[in-house]
PDB file of C-alpha atoms in Angstrom:
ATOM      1  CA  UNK A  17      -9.001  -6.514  24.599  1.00 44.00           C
ATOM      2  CA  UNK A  18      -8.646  -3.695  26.862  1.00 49.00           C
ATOM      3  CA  UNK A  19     -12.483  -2.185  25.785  1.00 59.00           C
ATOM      4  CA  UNK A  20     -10.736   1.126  25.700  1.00 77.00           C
ATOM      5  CA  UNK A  21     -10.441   3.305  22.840  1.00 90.00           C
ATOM      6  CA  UNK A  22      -6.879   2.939  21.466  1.00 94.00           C
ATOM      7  CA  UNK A  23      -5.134   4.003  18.220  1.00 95.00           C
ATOM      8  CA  UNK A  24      -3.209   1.288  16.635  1.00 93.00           C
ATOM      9  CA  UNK A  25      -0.274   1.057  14.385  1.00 91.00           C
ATOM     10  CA  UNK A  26       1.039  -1.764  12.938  1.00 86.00           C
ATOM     11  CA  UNK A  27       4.899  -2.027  12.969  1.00 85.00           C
ATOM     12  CA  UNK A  28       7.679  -4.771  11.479  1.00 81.00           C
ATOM     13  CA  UNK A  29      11.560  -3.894  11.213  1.00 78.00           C
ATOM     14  CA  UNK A  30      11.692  -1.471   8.501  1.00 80.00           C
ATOM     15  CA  UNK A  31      12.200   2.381   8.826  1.00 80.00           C
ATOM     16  CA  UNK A  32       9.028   3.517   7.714  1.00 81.00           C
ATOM     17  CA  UNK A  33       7.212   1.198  10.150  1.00 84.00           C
ATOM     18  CA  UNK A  34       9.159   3.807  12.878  1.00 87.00           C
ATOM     19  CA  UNK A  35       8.203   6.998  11.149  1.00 88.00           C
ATOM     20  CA  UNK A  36       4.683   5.744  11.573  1.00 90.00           C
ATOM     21  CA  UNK A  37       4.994   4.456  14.757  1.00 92.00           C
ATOM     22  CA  UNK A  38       6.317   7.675  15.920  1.00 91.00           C
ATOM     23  CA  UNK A  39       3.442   9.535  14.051  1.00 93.00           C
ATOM     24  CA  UNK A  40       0.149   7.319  16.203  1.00 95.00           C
ATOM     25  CA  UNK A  41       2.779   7.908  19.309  1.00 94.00           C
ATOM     26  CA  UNK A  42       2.069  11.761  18.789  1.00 93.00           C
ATOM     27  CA  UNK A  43      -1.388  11.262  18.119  1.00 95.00           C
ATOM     28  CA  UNK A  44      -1.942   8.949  21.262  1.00 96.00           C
ATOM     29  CA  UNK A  45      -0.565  11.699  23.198  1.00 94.00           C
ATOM     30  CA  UNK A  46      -2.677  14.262  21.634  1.00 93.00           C
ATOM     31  CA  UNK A  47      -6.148  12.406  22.300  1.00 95.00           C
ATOM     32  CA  UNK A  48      -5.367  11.096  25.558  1.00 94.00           C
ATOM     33  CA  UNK A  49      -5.324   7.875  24.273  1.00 95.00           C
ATOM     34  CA  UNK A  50      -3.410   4.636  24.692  1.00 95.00           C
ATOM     35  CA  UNK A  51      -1.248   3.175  21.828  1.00 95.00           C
ATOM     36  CA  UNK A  52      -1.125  -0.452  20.683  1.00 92.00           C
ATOM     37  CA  UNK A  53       1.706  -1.455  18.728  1.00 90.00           C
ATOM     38  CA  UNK A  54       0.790  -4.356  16.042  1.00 86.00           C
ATOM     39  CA  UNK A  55       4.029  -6.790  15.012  1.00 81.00           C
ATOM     40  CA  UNK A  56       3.165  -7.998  11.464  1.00 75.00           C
ATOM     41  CA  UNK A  57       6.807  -9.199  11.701  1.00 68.00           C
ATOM     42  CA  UNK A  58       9.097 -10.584  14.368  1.00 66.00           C
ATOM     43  CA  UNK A  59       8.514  -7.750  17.056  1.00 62.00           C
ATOM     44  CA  UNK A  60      11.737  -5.511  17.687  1.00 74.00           C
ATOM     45  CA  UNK A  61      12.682  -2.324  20.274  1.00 83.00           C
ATOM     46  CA  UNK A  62       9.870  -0.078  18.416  1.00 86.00           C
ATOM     47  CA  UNK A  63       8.031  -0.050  21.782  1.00 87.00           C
ATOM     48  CA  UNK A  64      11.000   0.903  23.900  1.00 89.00           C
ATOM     49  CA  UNK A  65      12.119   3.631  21.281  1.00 89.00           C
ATOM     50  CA  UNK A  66       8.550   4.910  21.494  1.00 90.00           C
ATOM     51  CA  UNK A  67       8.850   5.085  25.450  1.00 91.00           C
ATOM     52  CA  UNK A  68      11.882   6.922  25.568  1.00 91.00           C
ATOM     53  CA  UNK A  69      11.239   9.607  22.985  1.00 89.00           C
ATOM     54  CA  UNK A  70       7.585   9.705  24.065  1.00 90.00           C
ATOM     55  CA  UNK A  71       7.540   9.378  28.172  1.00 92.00           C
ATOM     56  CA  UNK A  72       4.291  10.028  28.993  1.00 93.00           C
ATOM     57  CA  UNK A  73       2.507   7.728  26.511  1.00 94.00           C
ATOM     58  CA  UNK A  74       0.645   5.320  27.809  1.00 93.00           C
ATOM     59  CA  UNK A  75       0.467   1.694  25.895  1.00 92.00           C
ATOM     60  CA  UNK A  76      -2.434  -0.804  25.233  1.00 87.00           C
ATOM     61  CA  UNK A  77      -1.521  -4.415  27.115  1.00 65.00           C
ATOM     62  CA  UNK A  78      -3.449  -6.482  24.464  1.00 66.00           C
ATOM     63  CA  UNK A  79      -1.340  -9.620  23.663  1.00 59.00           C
ATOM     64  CA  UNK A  80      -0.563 -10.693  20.098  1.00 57.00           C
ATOM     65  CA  UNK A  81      -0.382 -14.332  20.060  1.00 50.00           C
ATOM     66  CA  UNK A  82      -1.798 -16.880  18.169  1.00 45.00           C
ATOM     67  CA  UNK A  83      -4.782 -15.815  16.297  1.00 43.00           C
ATOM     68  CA  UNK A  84      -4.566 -12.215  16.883  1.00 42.00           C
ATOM     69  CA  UNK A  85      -1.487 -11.596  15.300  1.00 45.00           C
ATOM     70  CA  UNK A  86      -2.680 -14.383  12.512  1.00 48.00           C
ATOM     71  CA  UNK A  87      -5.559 -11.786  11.856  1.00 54.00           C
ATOM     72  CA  UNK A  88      -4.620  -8.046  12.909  1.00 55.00           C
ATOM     73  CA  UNK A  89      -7.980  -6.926  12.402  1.00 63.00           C
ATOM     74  CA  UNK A  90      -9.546  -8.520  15.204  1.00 66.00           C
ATOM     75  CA  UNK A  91      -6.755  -5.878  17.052  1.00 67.00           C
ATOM     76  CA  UNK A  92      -8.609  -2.861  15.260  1.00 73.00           C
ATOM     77  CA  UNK A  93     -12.081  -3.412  16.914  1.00 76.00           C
ATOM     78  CA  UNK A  94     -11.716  -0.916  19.699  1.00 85.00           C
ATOM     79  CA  UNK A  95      -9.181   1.304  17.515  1.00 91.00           C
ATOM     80  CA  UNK A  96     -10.178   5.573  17.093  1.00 95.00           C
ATOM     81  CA  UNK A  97      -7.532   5.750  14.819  1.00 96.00           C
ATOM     82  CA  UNK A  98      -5.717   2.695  12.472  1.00 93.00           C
ATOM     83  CA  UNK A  99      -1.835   4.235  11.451  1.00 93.00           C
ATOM     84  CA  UNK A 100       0.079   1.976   8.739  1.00 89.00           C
ATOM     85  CA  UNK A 101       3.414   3.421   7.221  1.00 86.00           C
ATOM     86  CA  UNK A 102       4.265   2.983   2.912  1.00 78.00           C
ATOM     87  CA  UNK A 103       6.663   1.979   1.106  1.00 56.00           C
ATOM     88  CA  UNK A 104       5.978   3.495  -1.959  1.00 47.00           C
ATOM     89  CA  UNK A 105       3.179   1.631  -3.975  1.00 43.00           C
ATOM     90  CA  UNK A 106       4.059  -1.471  -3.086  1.00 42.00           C
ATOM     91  CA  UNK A 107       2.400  -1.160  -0.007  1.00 42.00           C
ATOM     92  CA  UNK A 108      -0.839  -0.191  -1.734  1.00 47.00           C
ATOM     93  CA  UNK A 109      -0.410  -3.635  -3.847  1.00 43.00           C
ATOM     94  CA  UNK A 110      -0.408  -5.131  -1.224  1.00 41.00           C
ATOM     95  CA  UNK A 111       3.327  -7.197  -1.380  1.00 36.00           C
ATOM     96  CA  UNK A 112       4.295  -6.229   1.955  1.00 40.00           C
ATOM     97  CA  UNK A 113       3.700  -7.868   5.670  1.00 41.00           C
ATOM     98  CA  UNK A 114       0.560  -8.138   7.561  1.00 45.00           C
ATOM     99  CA  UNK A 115      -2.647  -6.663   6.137  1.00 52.00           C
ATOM    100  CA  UNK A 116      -2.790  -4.583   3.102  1.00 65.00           C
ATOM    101  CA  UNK A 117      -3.363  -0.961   3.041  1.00 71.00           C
ATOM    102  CA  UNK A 118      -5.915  -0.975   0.442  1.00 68.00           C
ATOM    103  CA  UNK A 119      -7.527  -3.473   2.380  1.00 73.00           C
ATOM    104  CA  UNK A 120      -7.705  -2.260   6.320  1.00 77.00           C
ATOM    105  CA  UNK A 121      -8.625   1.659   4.456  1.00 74.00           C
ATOM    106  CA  UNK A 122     -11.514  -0.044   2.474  1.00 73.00           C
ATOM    107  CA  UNK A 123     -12.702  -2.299   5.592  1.00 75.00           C
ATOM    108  CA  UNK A 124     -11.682  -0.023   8.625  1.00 82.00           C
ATOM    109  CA  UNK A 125     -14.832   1.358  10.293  1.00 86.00           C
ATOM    110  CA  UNK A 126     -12.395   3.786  11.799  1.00 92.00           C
ATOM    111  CA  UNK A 127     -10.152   6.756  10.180  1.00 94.00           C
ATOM    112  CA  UNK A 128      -6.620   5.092   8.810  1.00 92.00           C
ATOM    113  CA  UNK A 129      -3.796   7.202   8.170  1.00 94.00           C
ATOM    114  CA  UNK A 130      -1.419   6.464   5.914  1.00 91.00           C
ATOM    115  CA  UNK A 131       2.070   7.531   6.409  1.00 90.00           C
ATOM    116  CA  UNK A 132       4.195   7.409   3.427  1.00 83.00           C
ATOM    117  CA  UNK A 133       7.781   6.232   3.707  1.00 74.00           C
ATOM    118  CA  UNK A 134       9.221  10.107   2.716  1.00 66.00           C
ATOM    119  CA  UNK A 135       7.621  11.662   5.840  1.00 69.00           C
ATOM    120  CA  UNK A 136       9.888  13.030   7.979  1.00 64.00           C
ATOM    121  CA  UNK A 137       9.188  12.503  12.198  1.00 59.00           C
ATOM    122  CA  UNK A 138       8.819  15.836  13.869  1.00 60.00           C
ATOM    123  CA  UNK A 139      10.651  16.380  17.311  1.00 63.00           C
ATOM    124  CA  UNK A 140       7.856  15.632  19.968  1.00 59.00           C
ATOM    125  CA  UNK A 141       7.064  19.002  20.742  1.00 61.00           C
ATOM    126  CA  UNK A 142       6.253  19.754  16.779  1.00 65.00           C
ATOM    127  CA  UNK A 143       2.544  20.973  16.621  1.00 70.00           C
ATOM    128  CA  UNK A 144       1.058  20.634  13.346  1.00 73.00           C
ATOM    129  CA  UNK A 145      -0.484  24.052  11.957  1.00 89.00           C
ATOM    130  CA  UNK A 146      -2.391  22.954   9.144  1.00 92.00           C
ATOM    131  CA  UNK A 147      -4.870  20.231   8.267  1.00 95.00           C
ATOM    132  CA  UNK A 148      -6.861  19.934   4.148  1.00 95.00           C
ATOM    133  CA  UNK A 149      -9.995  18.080   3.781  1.00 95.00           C
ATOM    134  CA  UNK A 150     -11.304  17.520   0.215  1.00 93.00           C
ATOM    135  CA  UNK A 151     -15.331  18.018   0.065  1.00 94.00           C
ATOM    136  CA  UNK A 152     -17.738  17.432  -2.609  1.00 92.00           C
ATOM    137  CA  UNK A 153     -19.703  20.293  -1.663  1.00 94.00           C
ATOM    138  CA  UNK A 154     -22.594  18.530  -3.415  1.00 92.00           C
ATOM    139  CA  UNK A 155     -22.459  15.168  -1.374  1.00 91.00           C
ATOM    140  CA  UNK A 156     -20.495  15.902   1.552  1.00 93.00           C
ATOM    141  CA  UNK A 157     -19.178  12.982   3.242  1.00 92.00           C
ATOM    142  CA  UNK A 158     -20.023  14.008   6.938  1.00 95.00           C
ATOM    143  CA  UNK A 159     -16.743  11.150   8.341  1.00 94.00           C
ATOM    144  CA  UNK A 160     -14.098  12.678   6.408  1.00 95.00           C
ATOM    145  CA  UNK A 161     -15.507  16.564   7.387  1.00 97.00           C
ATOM    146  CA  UNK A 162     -16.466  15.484  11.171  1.00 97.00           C
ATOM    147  CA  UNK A 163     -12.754  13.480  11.868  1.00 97.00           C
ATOM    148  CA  UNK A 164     -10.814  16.795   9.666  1.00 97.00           C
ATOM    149  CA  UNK A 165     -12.806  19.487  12.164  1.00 98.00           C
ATOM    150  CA  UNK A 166     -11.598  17.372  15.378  1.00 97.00           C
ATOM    151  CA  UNK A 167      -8.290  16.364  14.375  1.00 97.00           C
ATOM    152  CA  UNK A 168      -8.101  20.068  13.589  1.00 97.00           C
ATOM    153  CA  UNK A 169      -9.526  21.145  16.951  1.00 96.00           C
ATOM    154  CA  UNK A 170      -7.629  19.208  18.899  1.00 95.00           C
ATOM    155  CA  UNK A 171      -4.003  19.875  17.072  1.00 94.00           C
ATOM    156  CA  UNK A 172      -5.270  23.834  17.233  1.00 94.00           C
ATOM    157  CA  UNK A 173      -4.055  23.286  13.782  1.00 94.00           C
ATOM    158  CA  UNK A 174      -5.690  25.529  10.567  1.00 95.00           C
ATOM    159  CA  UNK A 175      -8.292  23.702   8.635  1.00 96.00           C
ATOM    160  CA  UNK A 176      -8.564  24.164   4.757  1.00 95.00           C
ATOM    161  CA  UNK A 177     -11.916  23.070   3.256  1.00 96.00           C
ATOM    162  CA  UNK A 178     -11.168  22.837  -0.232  1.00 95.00           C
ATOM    163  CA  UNK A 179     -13.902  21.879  -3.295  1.00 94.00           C
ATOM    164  CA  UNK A 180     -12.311  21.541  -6.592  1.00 92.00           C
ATOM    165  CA  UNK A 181     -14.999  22.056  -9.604  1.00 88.00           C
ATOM    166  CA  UNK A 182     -14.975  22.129 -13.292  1.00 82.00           C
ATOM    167  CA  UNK A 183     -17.159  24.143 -15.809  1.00 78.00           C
ATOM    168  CA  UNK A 184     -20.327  23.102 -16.525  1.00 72.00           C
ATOM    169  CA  UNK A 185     -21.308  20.617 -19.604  1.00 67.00           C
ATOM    170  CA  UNK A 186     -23.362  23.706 -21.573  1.00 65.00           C
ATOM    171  CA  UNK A 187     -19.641  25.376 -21.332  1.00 61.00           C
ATOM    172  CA  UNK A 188     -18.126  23.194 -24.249  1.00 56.00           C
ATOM    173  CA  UNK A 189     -21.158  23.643 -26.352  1.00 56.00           C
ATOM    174  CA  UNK A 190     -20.573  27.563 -26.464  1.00 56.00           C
ATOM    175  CA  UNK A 191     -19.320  28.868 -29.573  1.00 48.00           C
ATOM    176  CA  UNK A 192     -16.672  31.201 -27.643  1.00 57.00           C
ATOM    177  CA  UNK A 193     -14.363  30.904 -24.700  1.00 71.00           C
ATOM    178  CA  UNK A 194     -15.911  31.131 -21.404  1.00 69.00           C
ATOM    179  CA  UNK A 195     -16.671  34.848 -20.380  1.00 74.00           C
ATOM    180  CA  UNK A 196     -14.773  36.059 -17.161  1.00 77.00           C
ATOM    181  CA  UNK A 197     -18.304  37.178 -16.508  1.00 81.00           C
ATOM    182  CA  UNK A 198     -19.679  33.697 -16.526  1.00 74.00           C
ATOM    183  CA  UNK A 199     -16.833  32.172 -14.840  1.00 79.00           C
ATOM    184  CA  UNK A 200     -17.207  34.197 -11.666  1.00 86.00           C
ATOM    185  CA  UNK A 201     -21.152  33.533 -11.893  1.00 86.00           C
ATOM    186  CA  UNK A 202     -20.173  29.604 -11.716  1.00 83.00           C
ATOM    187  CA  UNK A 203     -17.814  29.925  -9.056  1.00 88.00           C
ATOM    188  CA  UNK A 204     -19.789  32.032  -7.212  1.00 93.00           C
ATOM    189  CA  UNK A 205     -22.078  29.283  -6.718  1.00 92.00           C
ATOM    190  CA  UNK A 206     -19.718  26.623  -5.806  1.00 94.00           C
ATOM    191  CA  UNK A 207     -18.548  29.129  -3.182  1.00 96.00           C
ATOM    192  CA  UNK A 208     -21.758  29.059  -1.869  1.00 97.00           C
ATOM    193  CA  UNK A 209     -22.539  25.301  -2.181  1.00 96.00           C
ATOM    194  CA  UNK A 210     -19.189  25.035  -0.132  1.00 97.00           C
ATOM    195  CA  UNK A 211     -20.253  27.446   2.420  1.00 97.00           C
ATOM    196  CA  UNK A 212     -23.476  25.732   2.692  1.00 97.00           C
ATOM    197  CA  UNK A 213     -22.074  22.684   3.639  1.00 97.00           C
ATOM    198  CA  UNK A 214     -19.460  24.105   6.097  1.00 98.00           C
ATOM    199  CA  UNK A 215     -21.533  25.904   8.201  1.00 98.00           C
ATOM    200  CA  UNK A 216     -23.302  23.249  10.516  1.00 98.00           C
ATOM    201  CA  UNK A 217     -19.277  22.103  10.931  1.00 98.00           C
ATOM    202  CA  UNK A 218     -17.794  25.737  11.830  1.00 98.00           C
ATOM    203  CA  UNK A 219     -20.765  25.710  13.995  1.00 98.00           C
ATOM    204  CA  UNK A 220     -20.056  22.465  15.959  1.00 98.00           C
ATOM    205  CA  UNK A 221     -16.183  23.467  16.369  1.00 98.00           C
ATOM    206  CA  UNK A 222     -16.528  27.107  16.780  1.00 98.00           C
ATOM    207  CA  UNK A 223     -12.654  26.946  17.699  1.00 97.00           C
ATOM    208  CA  UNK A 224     -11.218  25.869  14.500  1.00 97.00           C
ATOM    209  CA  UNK A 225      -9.786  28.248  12.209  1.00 96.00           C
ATOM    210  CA  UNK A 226     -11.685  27.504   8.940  1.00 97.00           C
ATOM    211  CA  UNK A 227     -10.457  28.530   5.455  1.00 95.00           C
ATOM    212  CA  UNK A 228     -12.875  27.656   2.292  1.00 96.00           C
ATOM    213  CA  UNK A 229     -11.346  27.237  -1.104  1.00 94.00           C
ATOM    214  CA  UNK A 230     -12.689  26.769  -4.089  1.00 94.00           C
ATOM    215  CA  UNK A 231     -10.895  26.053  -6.808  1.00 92.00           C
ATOM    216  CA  UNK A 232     -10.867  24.944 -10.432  1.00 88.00           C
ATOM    217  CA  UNK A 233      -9.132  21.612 -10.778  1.00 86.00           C
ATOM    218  CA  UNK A 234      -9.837  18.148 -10.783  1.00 85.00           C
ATOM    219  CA  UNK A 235     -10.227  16.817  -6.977  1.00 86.00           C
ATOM    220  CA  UNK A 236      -6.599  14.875  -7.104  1.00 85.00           C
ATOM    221  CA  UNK A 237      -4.980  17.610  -8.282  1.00 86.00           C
ATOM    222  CA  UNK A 238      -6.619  20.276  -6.437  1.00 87.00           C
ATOM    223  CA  UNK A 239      -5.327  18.441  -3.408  1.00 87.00           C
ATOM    224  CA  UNK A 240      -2.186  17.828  -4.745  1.00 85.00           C
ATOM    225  CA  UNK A 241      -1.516  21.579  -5.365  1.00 80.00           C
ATOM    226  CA  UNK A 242      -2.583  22.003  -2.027  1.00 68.00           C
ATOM    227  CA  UNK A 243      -0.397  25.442  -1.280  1.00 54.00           C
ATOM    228  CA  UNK A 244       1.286  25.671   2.161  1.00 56.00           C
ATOM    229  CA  UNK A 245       1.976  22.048   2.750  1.00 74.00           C
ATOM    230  CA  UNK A 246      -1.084  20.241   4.994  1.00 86.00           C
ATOM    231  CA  UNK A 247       0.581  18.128   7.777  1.00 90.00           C
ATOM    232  CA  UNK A 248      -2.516  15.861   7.055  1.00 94.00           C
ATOM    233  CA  UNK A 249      -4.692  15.467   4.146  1.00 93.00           C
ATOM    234  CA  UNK A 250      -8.190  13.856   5.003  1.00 94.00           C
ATOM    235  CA  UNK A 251     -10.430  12.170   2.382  1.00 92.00           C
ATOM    236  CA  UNK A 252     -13.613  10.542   2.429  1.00 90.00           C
ATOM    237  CA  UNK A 253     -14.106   6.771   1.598  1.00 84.00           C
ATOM    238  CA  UNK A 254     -17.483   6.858  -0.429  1.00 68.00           C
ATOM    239  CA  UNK A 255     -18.568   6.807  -3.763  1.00 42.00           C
ATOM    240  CA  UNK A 256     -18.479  10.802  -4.332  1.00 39.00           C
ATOM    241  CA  UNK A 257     -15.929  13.629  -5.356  1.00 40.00           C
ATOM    242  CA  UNK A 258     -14.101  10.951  -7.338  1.00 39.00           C
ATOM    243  CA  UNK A 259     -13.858   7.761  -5.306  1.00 36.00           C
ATOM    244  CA  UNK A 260     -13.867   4.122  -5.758  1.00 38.00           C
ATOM    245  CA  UNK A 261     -14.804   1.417  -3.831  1.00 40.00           C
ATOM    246  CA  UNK A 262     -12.117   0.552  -1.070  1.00 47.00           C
ATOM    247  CA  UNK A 263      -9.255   3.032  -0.915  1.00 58.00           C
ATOM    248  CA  UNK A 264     -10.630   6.043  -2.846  1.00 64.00           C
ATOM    249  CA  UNK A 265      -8.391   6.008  -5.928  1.00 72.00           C
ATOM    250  CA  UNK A 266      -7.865   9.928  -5.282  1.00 79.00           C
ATOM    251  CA  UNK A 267      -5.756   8.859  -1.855  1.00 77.00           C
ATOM    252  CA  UNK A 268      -3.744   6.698  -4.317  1.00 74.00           C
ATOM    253  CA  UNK A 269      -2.717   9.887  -6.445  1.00 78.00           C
ATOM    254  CA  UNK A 270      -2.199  11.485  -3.454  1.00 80.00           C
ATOM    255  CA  UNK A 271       0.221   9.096  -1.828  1.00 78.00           C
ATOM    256  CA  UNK A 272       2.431   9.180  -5.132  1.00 77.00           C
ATOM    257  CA  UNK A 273       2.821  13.093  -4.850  1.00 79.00           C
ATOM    258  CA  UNK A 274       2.783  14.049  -1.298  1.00 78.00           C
ATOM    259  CA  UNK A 275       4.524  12.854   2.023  1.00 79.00           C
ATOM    260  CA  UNK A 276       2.081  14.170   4.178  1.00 87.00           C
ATOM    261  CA  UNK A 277      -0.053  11.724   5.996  1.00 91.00           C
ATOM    262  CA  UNK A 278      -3.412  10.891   4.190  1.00 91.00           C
ATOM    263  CA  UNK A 279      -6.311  10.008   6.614  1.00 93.00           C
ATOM    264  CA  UNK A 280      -9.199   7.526   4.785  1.00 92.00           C
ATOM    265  CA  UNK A 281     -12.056   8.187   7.054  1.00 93.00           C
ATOM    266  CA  UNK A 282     -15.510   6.142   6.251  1.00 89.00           C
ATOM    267  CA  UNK A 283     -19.023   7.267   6.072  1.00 76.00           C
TER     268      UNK A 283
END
C-alpha cells in the first residue's frame, strides 16, 4: 500500500460501475487525492476512460493480485472515501460482485458513498451546489455532521441541516386537534435543539453556507422530500434518528427514491 490517503472505488464491466467511477474521479480531484480503482471483475479500460476525461487525476499504484483482490477490504485501509455504484436493490442484497454494499457501509471506518445506477455523470467542470445531512438534533452523530460540513466546504456547495420531528406522545392523549398555538411552541424547540447542535459546526467551517430545517416528517421521508435536489445526501451510521445496525435502514429508503449519491459516514 501506498500509506497515502486515497479514495477508492470499486469497478467491474457494468455501466453503473462507470457512473461511480467517474463520481470518486471528481472527488479525487476535489481533495487532492489519489484514486484507486478496485476490479471485483475481470478489469477493463475504466482506468484509461478515467484518464482521458479526468487529466489531471492522479492514480494509486497498489496492485490487485492474489489476496487483495480475493479480499477488497484489505484495499480500503488507507481509503478517505469508499465509492461503490447500485444496481437497484440488488446491490444492497448483496447478489452482485465483490463485497456487498450493506456490508463495506456497515464495516467501513471511512465515509462510503453510494451511487445509485440512475445518477447521471456531470461534465467535469460540474460543481455541485448543494449538500443535505439528516441530524437527530437530540443525538447528533458528530461523523455524518463533521464529513457533510467538509464535503460541503470543500465543493463551496450549500449545506442543508435538516431534523425531521413528530408531535409529542401527550399530543394523542388530547381531547382536540393540536392547537396552531402549541404546534409552533413544539417546533420552536426543535428549532432550537437543531441550532444548538449546529453551532460548534458553523463555527468550525465558518465558510459554509448553512441552512437549518426543521420539519415535521418522519426522518426517511423528510429526506426524501428533500426540496431542491441535494447532489449528496449524508447519513449517519449509528443507532439514532432511525438507524439500524449496518447500513442504516433510512439510506435503504433513500436509495429506492432518490439518485443522488448517499454518503454512510460512521461514528
Amino acid at each position: 500500500m501506498s500509506g497515502q490517503r486515497v479514495i477508492v472505488v470499486e469497478v467491474d464491466r457494468s455501466a453503473r460501475s462507470r457512473v461511480a467511477a467517474d463520481w470518486a474521479a471528481r472527488e479525487a480531484l476535489r481533495r487532492g487525492l489519489p484514486l484507486r480503482v478496485v476490479p471485483v471483475a475481470p478489469p477493463d479500460h475504466v482506468t484509461a476512460e478515467l484518464a482521458d476525461r479526468h487529466p489531471e487525476l492522479r492514480f494509486d499504484t497498489a496492485r490487485f493480485t492474489g489476496a487483495a483482490v480475493q479480499e477488497p477490504r484489505s484495499l480500503w485501509q488507507d481509503a478517505e472515501i469508499v465509492v461503490l455504484g447500485l444496481l437497484g436493490e440488488d446491490v444492497l442484497s448483496g447478489s452482485t460482485p465483490g463485497t456487498p454494499a450493506r456490508e463495506v457501509a456497515g464495516a467501513s471506518t471511512c465515509p462510503v458513498v453510494l451511487v445509485p445506477d440512475g445518477h447521471v455523470r456531470a461534465d467535469p467542470a460540474y460543481r455541485p451546489t448543494w449538500i443535505t445531512v439528516g441530524v437527530d438534533a437530540r443525538d447528533p452523530a458528530a461523523g455524518a455532521i463533521r464529513f457533510a460540513f467538509d464535503t460541503a466546504r470543500r465543493w463551496r456547495a450549500h449545506l442543508r441541516v435538516l431534523h425531521a420531528w413528530t408531535l409529542p406522545p401527550s399530543a394523542a392523549e388530547l381531547p382536540f386537534s393540536v392547537s396552531e398555538e402549541d404546534r409552533a411552541t413544539w417546533e420552536d424547540h426543535e428549532v432550537q435543539l437543531l441550532s444548538d447542535a449546529v453551532r460548534p459546526w458553523r463555527e468550525k467551517y465558518p465558510t459554509v453556507r448553512v441552512l437549518e430545517d426543521v420539519v415535521l416528517f418522519s426522518p426517511a421521508e423528510a429526506l426524501i422530500r428533500n426540496p431542491g435536489g441535494a447532489e449528496l445526501v449524508v447519513v449517519g451510521r449509528r443507532h439514532s434518528y432511525g438507524y439500524g445496525t449496518g447500513l442504516p435502514a433510512i439510506a435503504d429508503e433513500l436509495l429506492r427514491h432518490t439518485r443522488c449519491p448517499v454518503a454512510v459516514a460512521p461514528g
